[in-house]
Amino acid sequence: MLQAATAEQPTAPESATTAATAASAPCSSTTTLQTQQQQQQQGLRLRSFSTNVPAAASSTALLPAHSLTHLQLTLMDSSTASLLALRDGISADPALAAATARLTNLQQLVLECDAAAGALPGLTNLRHLTSLEVMDSVIAGRSQWKKPLKQLLAHPLPLQRLHISTGCGVPGPGFLLDLLRQSQLLNFSIEGQLHEGSQLPVQLQRLQFCCERSWASDPIELTQLLHLQHLHLAGSFPDPSILLQPSQLPCLQHLALQHWEVHEAAAAAAVWLQLP
């Protein structure tokens, strides 16, 4: 910020003072520039920002943290170098993770990028975040998600909606998740199997989870979700009795069943008449 000065010739004492100030200016120029940038950013009232240009990831650090409430980043990089890095287990861009974590007034965040799981731990500082969608844009193993997802869910968050997409990876053992600390969560969906023993909050109203083709395990218990209104089950159900659980959910209004194979749907048809 520049301030205009008078055109009058200063007196000798004033000239001495001015010279001294000018001499000391280079020492404080960095601080002054930072202050001016902060003042300029404070003048921005940007509330929503979205981009699908991978090179724009660095611009996230320039977004005004005091006003931004909605952010959507689709930063897919299909280059050979990126895919090889993911194959070798290299995590998401740390600069992107740090820049996202500083946006403390965010209420809604959609993040679709390579190795998206790497950004999850830093999101625990977003105390106003009510809606979170994190999607991996490439084939990635479940092992890249387990630790970051556990770190995220270990903290009580204001989330009301959480969607996790782990990419179109190979069949795997799924997830053992504890969401009991998420006391405000109403809508939860994950592309992956939930292990028996996963803890879901009783106030859930919408639930969706998918099981990869030909991967079977004991079904998760759903009968404690007495407020559940919408349920979407997808995948291979080795025990069709899991389909009887919705009949014990008093608030259920919508049930969607998605089978990978025709013979699986035929095996489940025997219990359809017992559904609510």
Short mmCIF file of C-alpha atoms in Angstrom, two decimals:
data_model
loop_
_atom_site.label_atom_id
_atom_site.label_comp_id
_atom_site.label_asym_id
_atom_site.label_seq_id
_atom_site.Cartn_x
_atom_site.Cartn_y
_atom_site.Cartn_z
CA MET A 1 0.00 0.00 0.00
CA LEU A 2 1.41 3.42 -1.02
CA GLN A 3 0.56 6.64 0.74
CA ALA A 4 0.88 10.05 -1.01
CA ALA A 5 3.24 12.65 0.48
CA THR A 6 3.11 16.46 0.37
CA ALA A 7 5.13 18.26 -2.31
CA GLU A 8 6.65 20.75 0.10
CA GLN A 9 10.44 20.75 0.59
CA PRO A 10 11.13 19.38 4.09
CA THR A 11 13.27 21.33 6.54
CA ALA A 12 16.73 20.05 7.48
CA PRO A 13 15.65 18.09 10.60
CA GLU A 14 12.81 16.57 8.64
CA SER A 15 15.24 15.65 5.84
CA ALA A 16 17.47 13.87 8.32
CA THR A 17 14.54 11.91 9.67
CA THR A 18 13.41 10.98 6.19
CA ALA A 19 16.85 9.78 5.22
CA ALA A 20 17.11 7.62 8.32
CA THR A 21 13.78 6.02 7.57
CA ALA A 22 14.81 5.35 3.99
CA ALA A 23 18.07 3.77 5.11
CA SER A 24 16.32 1.38 7.41
CA ALA A 25 13.64 0.46 4.85
CA PRO A 26 15.52 -2.48 3.21
CA CYS A 27 15.69 -4.25 6.58
CA SER A 28 11.93 -4.16 6.99
CA SER A 29 10.88 -4.47 3.34
CA THR A 30 10.01 -8.17 3.66
CA THR A 31 7.82 -7.57 6.71
CA THR A 32 6.16 -4.60 5.03
CA LEU A 33 5.41 -6.62 1.89
CA GLN A 34 3.91 -9.43 3.95
CA THR A 35 1.76 -6.93 5.84
CA GLN A 36 0.55 -5.38 2.59
CA GLN A 37 -0.30 -8.81 1.17
CA GLN A 38 -2.24 -9.67 4.32
CA GLN A 39 -4.13 -6.38 4.13
CA GLN A 40 -4.95 -7.00 0.47
CA GLN A 41 -6.15 -10.52 1.22
CA GLN A 42 -8.31 -9.21 4.05
CA GLY A 43 -10.05 -7.08 1.44
CA LEU A 44 -11.07 -10.15 -0.56
CA ARG A 45 -14.41 -11.69 0.32
CA LEU A 46 -14.05 -14.81 -1.81
CA ARG A 47 -16.40 -17.47 -0.47
CA SER A 48 -16.27 -20.20 -3.12
CA PHE A 49 -13.46 -21.45 -5.35
CA SER A 50 -13.22 -24.41 -7.74
CA THR A 51 -10.68 -25.57 -10.29
CA ASN A 52 -9.91 -28.61 -12.40
CA VAL A 53 -6.43 -27.54 -13.52
CA PRO A 54 -3.69 -29.64 -11.85
CA ALA A 55 -1.18 -26.79 -12.11
CA ALA A 56 -3.48 -24.61 -10.00
CA ALA A 57 -2.70 -26.58 -6.83
CA SER A 58 -0.07 -24.02 -5.85
CA SER A 59 -2.66 -21.23 -5.98
CA THR A 60 -4.48 -22.77 -3.01
CA ALA A 61 -1.96 -21.10 -0.70
CA LEU A 62 -3.14 -17.69 -2.00
CA LEU A 63 -6.81 -18.19 -1.18
CA PRO A 64 -8.20 -15.98 1.63
CA ALA A 65 -8.60 -18.15 4.71
CA HIS A 66 -10.82 -15.62 6.50
CA SER A 67 -13.68 -15.73 3.98
CA LEU A 68 -13.49 -18.95 1.93
CA THR A 69 -16.21 -21.43 2.91
CA HIS A 70 -16.55 -23.65 -0.21
CA LEU A 71 -13.64 -25.26 -2.05
CA GLN A 72 -13.60 -27.81 -4.87
CA LEU A 73 -10.27 -29.06 -6.22
CA THR A 74 -10.16 -31.57 -9.07
CA LEU A 75 -6.43 -32.00 -9.58
CA MET A 76 -5.95 -35.21 -11.53
CA ASP A 77 -2.49 -35.85 -12.97
CA SER A 78 -2.37 -38.79 -15.38
CA SER A 79 1.29 -38.34 -16.26
CA THR A 80 3.59 -41.34 -16.18
CA ALA A 81 5.70 -39.78 -13.42
CA SER A 82 2.65 -39.28 -11.22
CA LEU A 83 1.42 -42.84 -11.69
CA LEU A 84 4.87 -44.27 -10.93
CA ALA A 85 5.08 -42.16 -7.78
CA LEU A 86 1.74 -43.52 -6.59
CA ARG A 87 2.82 -47.05 -7.39
CA ASP A 88 5.86 -46.52 -5.17
CA GLY A 89 3.71 -45.24 -2.31
CA ILE A 90 4.58 -41.55 -2.52
CA SER A 91 1.90 -39.46 -0.78
CA ALA A 92 0.02 -36.41 -1.93
CA ASP A 93 1.68 -33.05 -2.48
CA PRO A 94 2.56 -31.79 1.03
CA ALA A 95 2.17 -28.18 -0.13
CA LEU A 96 -1.41 -28.86 -1.18
CA ALA A 97 -2.17 -30.58 2.12
CA ALA A 98 -0.72 -27.66 4.10
CA ALA A 99 -2.51 -25.05 2.01
CA THR A 100 -5.86 -26.80 2.45
CA ALA A 101 -5.36 -27.15 6.20
CA ARG A 102 -4.91 -23.38 6.64
CA LEU A 103 -8.39 -22.63 5.27
CA THR A 104 -9.92 -22.82 8.73
CA ASN A 105 -13.31 -21.35 7.78
CA LEU A 106 -14.12 -23.99 5.18
CA GLN A 107 -17.58 -25.50 5.48
CA GLN A 108 -17.61 -27.66 2.34
CA LEU A 109 -14.59 -29.31 0.72
CA VAL A 110 -14.45 -31.52 -2.38
CA LEU A 111 -10.97 -32.88 -3.06
CA GLU A 112 -10.30 -35.15 -6.03
CA CYS A 113 -6.64 -35.75 -6.75
CA ASP A 114 -3.88 -38.32 -6.92
CA ALA A 115 -3.10 -39.87 -3.52
CA ALA A 116 -5.92 -37.86 -1.97
CA ALA A 117 -5.66 -39.75 1.32
CA GLY A 118 -2.48 -37.85 2.13
CA ALA A 119 -4.48 -34.67 2.75
CA LEU A 120 -6.79 -36.19 5.37
CA PRO A 121 -4.77 -35.73 8.61
CA GLY A 122 -4.43 -31.96 8.09
CA LEU A 123 -8.20 -31.54 7.83
CA THR A 124 -8.66 -32.11 11.57
CA ASN A 125 -7.99 -28.37 12.07
CA LEU A 126 -11.04 -27.34 10.05
CA ARG A 127 -13.50 -26.74 12.87
CA HIS A 128 -16.33 -25.49 10.63
CA LEU A 129 -16.21 -28.27 8.03
CA THR A 130 -19.65 -29.86 7.69
CA SER A 131 -19.32 -31.58 4.28
CA LEU A 132 -16.27 -33.48 3.03
CA GLU A 133 -15.80 -35.44 -0.20
CA VAL A 134 -12.38 -36.98 -0.80
CA MET A 135 -11.86 -38.96 -4.00
CA ASP A 136 -8.75 -40.69 -5.29
CA SER A 137 -8.50 -40.23 -9.04
CA VAL A 138 -6.24 -43.22 -9.75
CA ILE A 139 -5.96 -46.88 -8.86
CA ALA A 140 -4.61 -47.01 -5.31
CA GLY A 141 -4.32 -49.71 -2.69
CA ARG A 142 -6.41 -49.67 0.48
CA SER A 143 -3.21 -49.50 2.54
CA GLN A 144 -2.74 -45.88 1.45
CA TRP A 145 -6.08 -44.97 3.05
CA LYS A 146 -6.20 -46.89 6.32
CA LYS A 147 -3.82 -44.79 8.42
CA PRO A 148 -4.90 -41.31 7.16
CA LEU A 149 -8.58 -42.22 7.50
CA LYS A 150 -8.02 -43.48 11.03
CA GLN A 151 -6.20 -40.26 11.94
CA LEU A 152 -9.04 -38.14 10.59
CA LEU A 153 -11.79 -40.04 12.39
CA ALA A 154 -9.90 -40.05 15.69
CA HIS A 155 -10.90 -36.40 16.15
CA PRO A 156 -14.45 -35.16 16.78
CA LEU A 157 -15.37 -33.08 13.74
CA PRO A 158 -18.46 -31.02 12.86
CA LEU A 159 -19.01 -33.18 9.77
CA GLN A 160 -22.59 -33.87 8.77
CA ARG A 161 -21.69 -35.45 5.43
CA LEU A 162 -18.65 -37.59 4.60
CA HIS A 163 -17.94 -39.31 1.28
CA ILE A 164 -14.79 -41.36 0.70
CA SER A 165 -13.85 -42.80 -2.70
CA THR A 166 -10.65 -44.83 -2.69
CA GLY A 167 -10.33 -45.17 -6.45
CA CYS A 168 -11.02 -48.19 -8.62
CA GLY A 169 -8.48 -50.39 -6.91
CA VAL A 170 -8.25 -54.16 -6.80
CA PRO A 171 -10.48 -56.08 -4.37
CA GLY A 172 -9.27 -55.82 -0.82
CA PRO A 173 -10.26 -56.56 2.76
CA GLY A 174 -12.04 -53.25 3.27
CA PHE A 175 -12.00 -51.05 6.35
CA LEU A 176 -12.50 -51.35 10.08
CA LEU A 177 -13.72 -47.87 10.98
CA ASP A 178 -14.74 -46.18 14.21
CA LEU A 179 -16.99 -43.18 13.54
CA LEU A 180 -18.44 -42.85 17.04
CA ARG A 181 -16.61 -39.56 17.64
CA GLN A 182 -18.49 -38.03 14.71
CA SER A 183 -21.53 -37.09 16.76
CA GLN A 184 -23.00 -34.79 14.08
CA LEU A 185 -22.55 -37.12 11.10
CA LEU A 186 -25.83 -37.80 9.26
CA ASN A 187 -24.67 -38.94 5.81
CA PHE A 188 -21.79 -41.40 5.29
CA SER A 189 -20.73 -43.17 2.10
CA ILE A 190 -17.58 -45.08 1.25
CA GLU A 191 -16.50 -47.03 -1.81
CA GLY A 192 -15.24 -50.07 -0.01
CA GLN A 193 -16.33 -52.79 2.35
CA LEU A 194 -16.93 -52.11 6.03
CA HIS A 195 -15.61 -54.83 8.31
CA GLU A 196 -17.80 -56.44 10.91
CA GLY A 197 -16.93 -54.51 14.06
CA SER A 198 -16.93 -51.10 12.40
CA GLN A 199 -18.60 -48.56 14.68
CA LEU A 200 -21.24 -46.33 13.10
CA PRO A 201 -22.92 -43.42 14.92
CA VAL A 202 -26.52 -44.15 15.83
CA GLN A 203 -27.79 -40.80 14.48
CA LEU A 204 -26.92 -41.71 10.86
CA GLN A 205 -29.75 -41.04 8.41
CA ARG A 206 -28.02 -42.03 5.15
CA LEU A 207 -25.51 -44.84 4.63
CA GLN A 208 -23.86 -46.23 1.52
CA PHE A 209 -21.03 -48.72 1.24
CA CYS A 210 -19.78 -50.93 -1.55
CA CYS A 211 -18.07 -54.30 -1.66
CA GLU A 212 -15.69 -55.19 -4.45
CA ARG A 213 -16.51 -58.09 -6.69
CA SER A 214 -15.80 -61.59 -5.32
CA TRP A 215 -14.61 -60.34 -1.91
CA ALA A 216 -16.67 -61.68 0.96
CA SER A 217 -16.65 -61.27 4.74
CA ASP A 218 -19.06 -61.20 7.64
CA PRO A 219 -21.66 -58.44 7.23
CA ILE A 220 -21.56 -55.34 9.39
CA GLU A 221 -24.31 -54.96 11.97
CA LEU A 222 -26.82 -52.27 10.99
CA THR A 223 -29.74 -52.82 13.35
CA GLN A 224 -28.53 -50.20 15.85
CA LEU A 225 -29.07 -47.44 13.26
CA LEU A 226 -32.59 -46.63 14.38
CA HIS A 227 -32.66 -43.24 12.61
CA LEU A 228 -31.49 -44.55 9.23
CA GLN A 229 -33.76 -43.41 6.39
CA HIS A 230 -31.71 -44.22 3.25
CA LEU A 231 -29.54 -47.32 2.80
CA HIS A 232 -27.52 -48.28 -0.28
CA LEU A 233 -25.79 -51.68 -0.32
CA ALA A 234 -23.62 -52.70 -3.26
CA GLY A 235 -21.48 -55.71 -4.03
CA SER A 236 -21.42 -59.41 -3.32
CA PHE A 237 -23.54 -60.61 -0.40
CA PRO A 238 -22.38 -64.13 0.49
CA ASP A 239 -25.07 -64.35 3.14
CA PRO A 240 -28.42 -63.02 1.86
CA SER A 241 -29.58 -62.71 5.48
CA ILE A 242 -27.87 -59.30 5.59
CA LEU A 243 -30.83 -58.12 3.54
CA LEU A 244 -33.12 -58.90 6.47
CA GLN A 245 -31.48 -56.24 8.63
CA PRO A 246 -33.38 -53.35 6.98
CA SER A 247 -36.64 -54.89 8.19
CA GLN A 248 -35.51 -53.98 11.72
CA LEU A 249 -34.88 -50.32 10.92
CA PRO A 250 -38.06 -48.40 11.88
CA CYS A 251 -37.24 -45.16 10.01
CA LEU A 252 -36.02 -46.70 6.75
CA GLN A 253 -37.73 -45.15 3.71
CA HIS A 254 -35.38 -46.01 0.85
CA LEU A 255 -33.36 -49.17 0.19
CA ALA A 256 -31.10 -49.67 -2.86
CA LEU A 257 -29.45 -53.03 -3.58
CA GLN A 258 -26.74 -53.24 -6.21
CA HIS A 259 -25.37 -56.65 -7.22
CA TRP A 260 -22.37 -57.27 -9.42
CA GLU A 261 -23.68 -60.54 -10.85
CA VAL A 262 -27.10 -61.79 -11.95
CA HIS A 263 -26.80 -65.00 -9.93
CA GLU A 264 -26.16 -62.94 -6.78
CA ALA A 265 -29.37 -61.00 -7.35
CA ALA A 266 -31.23 -64.28 -7.90
CA ALA A 267 -29.89 -65.69 -4.62
CA ALA A 268 -31.06 -62.59 -2.76
CA ALA A 269 -34.54 -62.61 -4.33
CA ALA A 270 -35.76 -65.16 -1.80
CA VAL A 271 -35.69 -62.58 1.00
CA TRP A 272 -37.12 -59.65 -0.94
CA LEU A 273 -40.66 -60.42 0.23
CA GLN A 274 -39.49 -59.98 3.82
CA LEU A 275 -38.20 -56.47 3.24
CA PRO A 276 -40.18 -53.59 4.73
#
